[in-house]
Coordinates of C-alpha atoms in Angstrom, one line a residue:
V1 CA -26.3 12.1 -32.5
T2 CA -29.7 14.0 -31.9
D3 CA -31.3 11.5 -29.5
I4 CA -29.9 9.3 -26.7
S5 CA -32.3 7.0 -24.7
I6 CA -32.1 4.1 -22.2
K7 CA -34.7 1.4 -22.1
Y8 CA -34.5 -0.6 -18.8
F9 CA -36.7 -3.4 -17.4
P10 CA -36.5 -6.1 -14.7
A11 CA -34.2 -8.9 -15.9
G12 CA -36.0 -10.9 -18.7
K13 CA -39.3 -8.8 -18.5
T14 CA -39.2 -6.6 -21.6
A15 CA -42.9 -6.2 -21.4
L16 CA -42.3 -4.0 -18.3
A17 CA -39.6 -1.8 -20.1
K18 CA -39.4 2.0 -19.4
T19 CA -37.7 4.4 -21.6
I20 CA -35.9 7.8 -20.7
H21 CA -34.6 10.2 -23.1
Y22 CA -31.5 12.5 -22.5
D23 CA -32.9 16.0 -22.5
G24 CA -29.6 17.9 -22.2
N25 CA -27.3 19.6 -24.7
L26 CA -25.9 17.3 -27.5
R27 CA -23.9 19.9 -29.4
E28 CA -20.8 20.1 -27.4
M29 CA -17.4 18.9 -28.6
F30 CA -17.2 16.6 -25.4
N31 CA -20.6 15.6 -24.2
P32 CA -20.6 13.3 -21.2
E33 CA -24.4 12.5 -20.6
K34 CA -26.1 11.5 -17.4
I35 CA -29.5 9.8 -17.4
I36 CA -31.0 9.0 -14.1
L37 CA -33.2 5.9 -14.1
E38 CA -36.4 6.3 -12.0
D39 CA -38.8 4.1 -10.2
L40 CA -36.6 1.2 -9.5
D41 CA -37.5 -1.7 -7.1
M42 CA -35.1 -2.5 -4.3
N43 CA -33.2 -5.7 -4.5
A44 CA -34.0 -6.3 -8.1
A45 CA -31.9 -7.2 -11.1
Y46 CA -32.4 -5.1 -14.4
D47 CA -31.3 -5.3 -17.9
Y48 CA -30.9 -2.1 -19.9
E49 CA -30.4 -1.0 -23.5
I50 CA -28.7 2.1 -24.9
Y51 CA -30.2 3.8 -28.2
L52 CA -28.6 6.4 -30.4
N53 CA -31.0 8.0 -32.7
N54 CA -33.4 5.2 -32.0
K55 CA -30.8 2.5 -33.0
K56 CA -30.0 0.0 -30.4
Q57 CA -26.3 -0.2 -29.6
V58 CA -24.7 -3.7 -29.5
F59 CA -22.0 -4.6 -26.8
P60 CA -19.9 -7.7 -26.3
Y61 CA -20.9 -8.0 -22.7
P62 CA -24.3 -7.8 -20.8
L63 CA -25.8 -4.5 -19.7
T64 CA -27.2 -5.1 -16.3
F65 CA -27.4 -3.8 -12.8
K66 CA -28.8 -4.8 -9.4
T67 CA -30.4 -2.4 -6.8
K68 CA -29.6 -2.5 -3.1
D69 CA -31.5 -4.6 -0.7
T70 CA -33.9 -3.3 2.0
W71 CA -32.8 -5.3 4.9
E72 CA -33.0 -2.9 7.9
F73 CA -35.3 -4.3 10.7
R74 CA -36.1 -7.2 8.6
R75 CA -33.1 -9.6 8.6
P76 CA -29.4 -9.7 9.3
A77 CA -27.2 -7.3 7.3
P78 CA -26.3 -8.8 3.9
D79 CA -22.9 -10.0 3.1
F80 CA -21.3 -8.1 0.2
S81 CA -18.0 -7.4 -1.5
F82 CA -16.3 -4.5 -3.4
I83 CA -13.2 -3.9 -5.3
F84 CA -10.9 -0.7 -5.3
G85 CA -7.9 0.7 -6.9
S86 CA -6.1 3.8 -8.1
C87 CA -3.6 4.9 -10.7
A88 CA -5.1 4.3 -14.2
Y89 CA -2.9 5.5 -16.9
I90 CA -4.1 5.0 -20.6
N91 CA -1.4 5.7 -23.1
D92 CA -1.8 8.6 -25.6
P93 CA 1.4 8.9 -27.5
A94 CA 0.7 12.4 -28.8
Y95 CA 0.8 13.7 -25.3
D96 CA 2.8 11.1 -23.5
R97 CA 6.5 11.6 -22.5
P98 CA 9.1 10.0 -24.9
G99 CA 10.4 6.6 -24.2
E100 CA 8.9 3.5 -22.7
P101 CA 5.1 4.0 -22.3
Y102 CA 3.9 4.6 -18.8
G103 CA 0.7 2.9 -19.1
R104 CA 0.6 -0.9 -18.7
D105 CA -1.8 -3.7 -19.5
P106 CA -5.5 -2.5 -19.6
R107 CA -6.7 -6.1 -19.4
I108 CA -6.8 -5.6 -15.7
F109 CA -10.2 -4.1 -16.1
D110 CA -11.4 -7.3 -17.7
T111 CA -10.2 -9.3 -14.7
M112 CA -12.0 -6.7 -12.5
A113 CA -15.2 -6.8 -14.5
K114 CA -15.4 -10.5 -14.1
T115 CA -14.7 -10.4 -10.3
N116 CA -17.8 -11.0 -8.2
A117 CA -18.2 -7.7 -6.6
D118 CA -21.1 -5.5 -5.7
F119 CA -19.3 -2.2 -6.7
M120 CA -16.1 -0.5 -7.5
L121 CA -14.3 2.4 -5.7
W122 CA -11.9 4.6 -7.7
I123 CA -9.4 6.1 -5.1
G124 CA -7.8 8.8 -7.3
D125 CA -5.5 9.1 -10.3
N126 CA -8.4 7.5 -12.1
T127 CA -7.0 9.2 -15.3
Y128 CA -3.7 11.0 -15.8
T129 CA -4.0 14.6 -17.0
R130 CA -0.9 15.7 -19.1
E131 CA 0.8 19.0 -19.2
A132 CA -1.2 20.0 -22.2
D133 CA -4.5 19.3 -20.4
W134 CA -3.9 21.6 -17.5
T135 CA -4.6 24.9 -19.2
S136 CA -8.2 24.6 -20.5
K137 CA -11.6 23.1 -20.2
S138 CA -11.3 21.2 -23.5
G139 CA -8.1 19.6 -22.2
F140 CA -9.7 18.2 -19.1
Y141 CA -12.7 16.9 -21.2
Y142 CA -10.4 15.4 -23.9
R143 CA -8.4 13.5 -21.3
Y144 CA -11.3 12.0 -19.5
A145 CA -13.0 11.2 -22.8
H146 CA -9.8 9.6 -24.0
T147 CA -9.5 7.4 -20.9
R148 CA -13.2 6.4 -21.2
K149 CA -12.7 5.2 -24.8
N150 CA -10.7 2.3 -23.5
R151 CA -12.8 -0.7 -24.3
H152 CA -11.5 -2.8 -21.3
L153 CA -12.3 0.0 -18.9
Q154 CA -15.8 0.4 -20.5
Q155 CA -16.7 -3.2 -19.7
L156 CA -15.7 -2.5 -16.1
L157 CA -17.8 0.6 -15.8
S158 CA -20.8 -1.4 -17.3
S159 CA -20.5 -4.3 -14.9
M160 CA -21.2 -2.7 -11.6
P161 CA -21.7 0.6 -9.8
N162 CA -18.6 2.8 -9.6
Y163 CA -17.9 5.5 -7.0
A164 CA -14.9 7.8 -7.2
I165 CA -12.7 10.4 -5.5
W166 CA -9.7 12.1 -7.0
D167 CA -6.0 12.6 -6.4
D168 CA -3.6 14.9 -7.9
H169 CA -3.3 13.4 -11.4
D170 CA -7.0 13.7 -12.3
Y171 CA -7.3 16.9 -10.2
G172 CA -4.5 18.6 -12.3
P173 CA -0.7 18.9 -11.9
N174 CA 1.5 16.6 -10.1
D175 CA 1.2 17.0 -6.3
G176 CA -1.4 19.7 -7.0
N177 CA -3.0 21.8 -4.1
A178 CA -5.7 24.5 -3.5
S179 CA -3.7 26.9 -5.7
F180 CA -4.5 25.2 -9.0
E181 CA -6.1 28.0 -11.1
L182 CA -8.5 25.7 -13.0
K183 CA -9.6 23.6 -10.0
D184 CA -13.1 24.6 -10.7
V185 CA -12.9 23.4 -14.4
S186 CA -11.4 20.1 -13.0
L187 CA -14.2 19.8 -10.6
Q188 CA -17.0 20.3 -13.0
T189 CA -15.2 17.7 -15.3
F190 CA -15.1 15.3 -12.5
K191 CA -18.9 15.8 -11.6
D192 CA -19.7 15.4 -15.4
F193 CA -17.9 12.1 -15.8
W194 CA -18.6 10.3 -12.5
G195 CA -22.0 9.3 -11.0
N196 CA -21.6 9.9 -7.4
K197 CA -24.9 10.7 -5.5
T198 CA -23.3 14.2 -4.2
F199 CA -20.1 16.1 -4.7
G200 CA -19.1 18.3 -1.8
E201 CA -21.8 20.6 -0.2
T202 CA -23.8 23.4 -1.7
D203 CA -21.7 26.1 -0.1
N204 CA -18.3 24.1 -0.1
P205 CA -17.2 22.6 -3.4
G206 CA -15.3 19.3 -3.7
V207 CA -15.7 15.7 -4.6
Y208 CA -16.3 14.5 -1.1
T209 CA -19.4 12.4 -0.5
K210 CA -20.6 9.3 1.4
F211 CA -22.9 6.3 1.0
T212 CA -24.0 3.2 2.9
W213 CA -23.9 -0.4 1.7
S214 CA -25.5 -3.1 4.0
D215 CA -24.2 -2.3 7.5
C216 CA -21.1 -0.4 6.3
E217 CA -20.6 3.3 5.5
F218 CA -18.1 4.7 3.0
F219 CA -16.8 8.3 3.5
M220 CA -15.2 9.5 0.2
L221 CA -12.8 12.4 1.0
D222 CA -11.4 15.2 -1.2
D223 CA -7.6 15.4 -0.6
R224 CA -6.9 18.2 -3.1
Y225 CA -9.4 21.1 -3.5
Y226 CA -8.6 22.5 0.1
R227 CA -5.0 21.2 0.4
S228 CA -2.1 23.3 1.4
G229 CA 1.2 23.1 -0.2
E230 CA 3.2 20.0 1.0
A231 CA 6.3 22.1 1.6
L232 CA 4.7 23.9 4.6
H233 CA 6.2 22.8 7.8
D234 CA 4.2 19.7 9.1
S235 CA 3.4 21.3 12.4
A236 CA 2.1 24.6 10.8
T237 CA -1.5 25.2 12.0
E238 CA -2.3 26.7 8.6
K239 CA -1.4 23.5 6.8
K240 CA -4.7 22.0 5.8
Y241 CA -5.4 18.6 4.2
L242 CA -9.2 18.4 4.0
G243 CA -9.8 21.9 5.1
D244 CA -12.0 23.0 8.0
R245 CA -15.4 22.6 6.5
Q246 CA -14.9 19.1 5.0
L247 CA -13.2 18.0 8.3
T248 CA -16.2 19.2 10.2
W249 CA -18.5 17.4 7.7
F250 CA -16.5 14.3 8.1
K251 CA -16.5 14.3 12.0
N252 CA -20.3 14.9 12.0
G253 CA -20.7 11.9 9.7
L254 CA -18.5 9.6 12.0
L255 CA -20.5 10.7 15.0
T256 CA -23.9 9.7 13.6
S257 CA -22.7 6.7 11.7
R258 CA -23.9 3.3 13.3
A259 CA -22.0 1.4 10.6
T260 CA -20.1 -1.8 11.4
F261 CA -17.1 -0.8 9.3
K262 CA -16.6 2.9 8.4
F263 CA -14.5 2.7 5.3
I264 CA -12.5 6.0 4.8
T265 CA -11.4 6.4 1.2
I266 CA -8.7 9.0 0.6
G267 CA -6.2 9.5 -2.1
N268 CA -3.0 9.4 0.0
Q269 CA -1.8 7.0 2.6
V270 CA -2.9 8.0 6.1
L271 CA -1.1 5.9 8.6
N272 CA 2.3 4.7 7.2
P273 CA 5.0 6.2 9.4
L274 CA 7.7 5.3 6.8
N275 CA 6.0 7.0 3.8
D276 CA 8.4 9.8 2.5
F277 CA 5.9 10.8 -0.2
E278 CA 2.5 12.5 0.0
S279 CA 0.7 11.4 3.2
Y280 CA -2.0 12.8 5.7
R281 CA 0.6 12.2 8.4
S282 CA 2.6 15.1 6.9
Y283 CA -0.3 17.5 7.7
R284 CA 0.4 17.1 11.5
E285 CA -2.2 19.4 13.1
E286 CA -5.1 18.2 11.1
Y287 CA -4.0 14.6 11.3
D288 CA -3.7 14.7 15.1
E289 CA -7.1 16.4 15.3
L290 CA -8.7 13.6 13.5
M291 CA -7.1 11.0 15.6
H292 CA -7.8 12.7 18.8
F293 CA -11.4 13.0 17.7
I294 CA -11.8 9.2 16.9
K295 CA -10.1 8.5 20.3
E296 CA -12.2 11.0 22.3
Y297 CA -15.6 9.8 20.9
R298 CA -14.6 6.2 20.8
I299 CA -15.7 5.7 17.3
P300 CA -15.4 2.1 16.2
G301 CA -14.9 0.4 12.9
I302 CA -12.4 2.8 11.2
I303 CA -10.6 1.4 8.1
F304 CA -8.7 3.6 5.7
L305 CA -8.7 2.7 1.9
T306 CA -6.0 4.7 0.1
G307 CA -4.2 4.8 -3.2
D308 CA -1.4 6.9 -5.0
R309 CA 1.8 4.8 -4.0
H310 CA 2.2 2.6 -7.1
I311 CA 2.3 -0.4 -4.7
S312 CA -0.4 -2.2 -2.7
D313 CA 0.1 -2.6 1.0
L314 CA -1.6 -3.3 4.3
I315 CA -0.4 -1.3 7.3
K316 CA -1.5 -1.6 10.9
V317 CA -0.8 1.1 13.4
Q318 CA -1.6 1.1 17.2
P319 CA -2.2 4.6 18.3
E320 CA -1.8 5.2 22.0
G321 CA -5.1 4.5 23.9
M322 CA -6.9 3.3 20.7
Y323 CA -7.8 0.2 18.8
P324 CA -5.4 -0.7 16.0
L325 CA -6.1 1.2 12.7
F326 CA -5.5 -0.4 9.3
D327 CA -4.5 1.5 6.1
I328 CA -5.2 -0.6 3.0
T329 CA -3.4 0.8 -0.2
S330 CA -4.3 -0.3 -3.6
S331 CA -2.1 0.8 -6.6
P332 CA -1.4 0.6 -9.5
L333 CA -4.1 -0.4 -11.9
T334 CA -2.4 0.4 -15.2
S335 CA 0.3 2.9 -14.5
R336 CA 4.0 1.9 -13.9
S337 CA 4.9 0.4 -10.6
F338 CA 7.3 2.0 -8.1
A339 CA 10.6 0.9 -9.6
R340 CA 12.9 1.5 -6.8
F341 CA 10.7 0.3 -4.0
A342 CA 13.1 -2.3 -2.9
E343 CA 15.7 0.4 -2.2
T344 CA 13.4 2.2 0.3
K345 CA 13.3 2.0 3.9
E346 CA 9.7 0.8 3.8
F347 CA 10.5 -2.4 1.7
N348 CA 10.7 -4.2 4.9
N349 CA 8.1 -2.0 6.7
P350 CA 7.6 -3.3 10.4
Y351 CA 3.9 -2.0 10.3
R352 CA 3.1 -4.2 7.3
V353 CA 0.9 -7.1 8.2
V354 CA 0.9 -9.2 4.9
P355 CA 3.9 -11.0 3.4
A356 CA 4.9 -8.3 1.1
A357 CA 3.8 -5.2 -0.7
V358 CA 2.5 -5.9 -4.3
T359 CA 4.4 -4.1 -7.1
D360 CA 2.8 -5.5 -10.1
Q361 CA -0.4 -4.4 -11.6
N362 CA -3.2 -5.1 -9.0
F363 CA -6.4 -4.2 -7.3
I364 CA -7.9 -5.1 -3.9
K365 CA -11.1 -6.9 -3.1
I366 CA -12.9 -6.6 0.3
E367 CA -15.6 -9.1 1.2
V368 CA -17.7 -8.2 4.4
S369 CA -19.4 -11.2 5.9
G370 CA -20.4 -12.9 9.2
A371 CA -23.1 -12.7 11.8
R372 CA -24.2 -9.7 13.6
N373 CA -21.5 -8.3 16.2
N374 CA -19.1 -10.7 14.6
R375 CA -18.5 -9.2 11.1
M376 CA -15.3 -9.5 9.2
A377 CA -13.6 -7.7 6.3
T378 CA -11.5 -10.1 4.2
V379 CA -8.9 -8.2 2.1
T380 CA -7.4 -9.8 -1.1
A381 CA -4.8 -8.4 -3.5
I382 CA -5.5 -9.6 -7.1
T383 CA -3.2 -9.2 -10.0
V384 CA -3.9 -8.6 -13.8
D385 CA -3.9 -12.3 -14.3
N386 CA -6.4 -13.0 -11.5
K387 CA -3.7 -14.3 -9.1
R388 CA -4.6 -13.9 -5.4
V389 CA -1.3 -12.6 -3.8
W390 CA -2.3 -12.4 -0.2
T391 CA -5.4 -12.5 2.0
Y392 CA -6.0 -10.8 5.5
E393 CA -8.8 -10.7 7.7
I394 CA -10.0 -7.7 9.8
K395 CA -12.4 -8.7 12.5
E396 CA -15.3 -6.3 13.8
M397 CA -14.2 -6.9 17.4
E398 CA -10.6 -5.7 16.8
L399 CA -11.9 -2.2 15.9
K400 CA -13.5 -1.3 19.2

């Protein structure tokens, strides 16, 4: 391929089409390309076409997108919805461990693509790097490219905007931390394959970023690049999870946010007291610092969106002197579920506010709706066959 271009135009108005050509290098073995579409109208639907060497590519699904609305100072905040999930394993027998395949039914991505939602959040383990991938740039790019070749996943990526953070398996080794020697290679791979608006700060690398949608703000946090080893004592002052700079950035963002709901996306569970695996609570100094900050500055509307656990769950915790906090966990998309979950102490978790944790393949949909000062986030767990397992409502007035 010597030329890649995208033609885009307001839905059905081909006479207004504009074309942008990719002007980057096309000679690499793995060549993720990013093309930024310019001069788009707000609150408008667009069609687009992809051309390789001036030949239009044909897809079995429509190529469309819609831009965000300009509603501020004009009308009430628009209702919207989004989906999110974690743990997407695409089988690759040459590099997988022997035995039963770890990856499950990729048709869940078809169900997600057909779900009426404005965007998708990837909460980590968006691909599973293997042992052979952790030692080279080509290994990381091969793994991401292999995952993206899945036709079911391609349809989801084409159907709505996608925002992402990482967790250990797309960052590198299992339970990886700041000591991973190829973390800069891993970071560059992530940046090349995902379309987030920003990645970290100029002088503080990472995948963290934030964006707004309607009257809500989404804080996308990096739980790996600055993370201390899990084995450090929980109370150790040097045990870091986000790291000092990212935590400061996060606090400043919370202070300035006027969002009704502040959705905090992070790879591991934050609140679950019965989680014996990776958790923000295990980083006690930093966790307590964040909770104290939210309490001291009376920051309303906090909801945590998490992944990693190979179960989906909804935990409610009431910190002393604060409003109740919710931790909504979504996992797994296509990886194997938590096989021995029924044997754990959290199987009948008293902090759970839904009938049961979901152990089948699933994703979460959240719908934000309602009048001003009376907004509501409706949370629904959905399985691969589009079954609604449970629904739970979180009201704006609860989170003050």
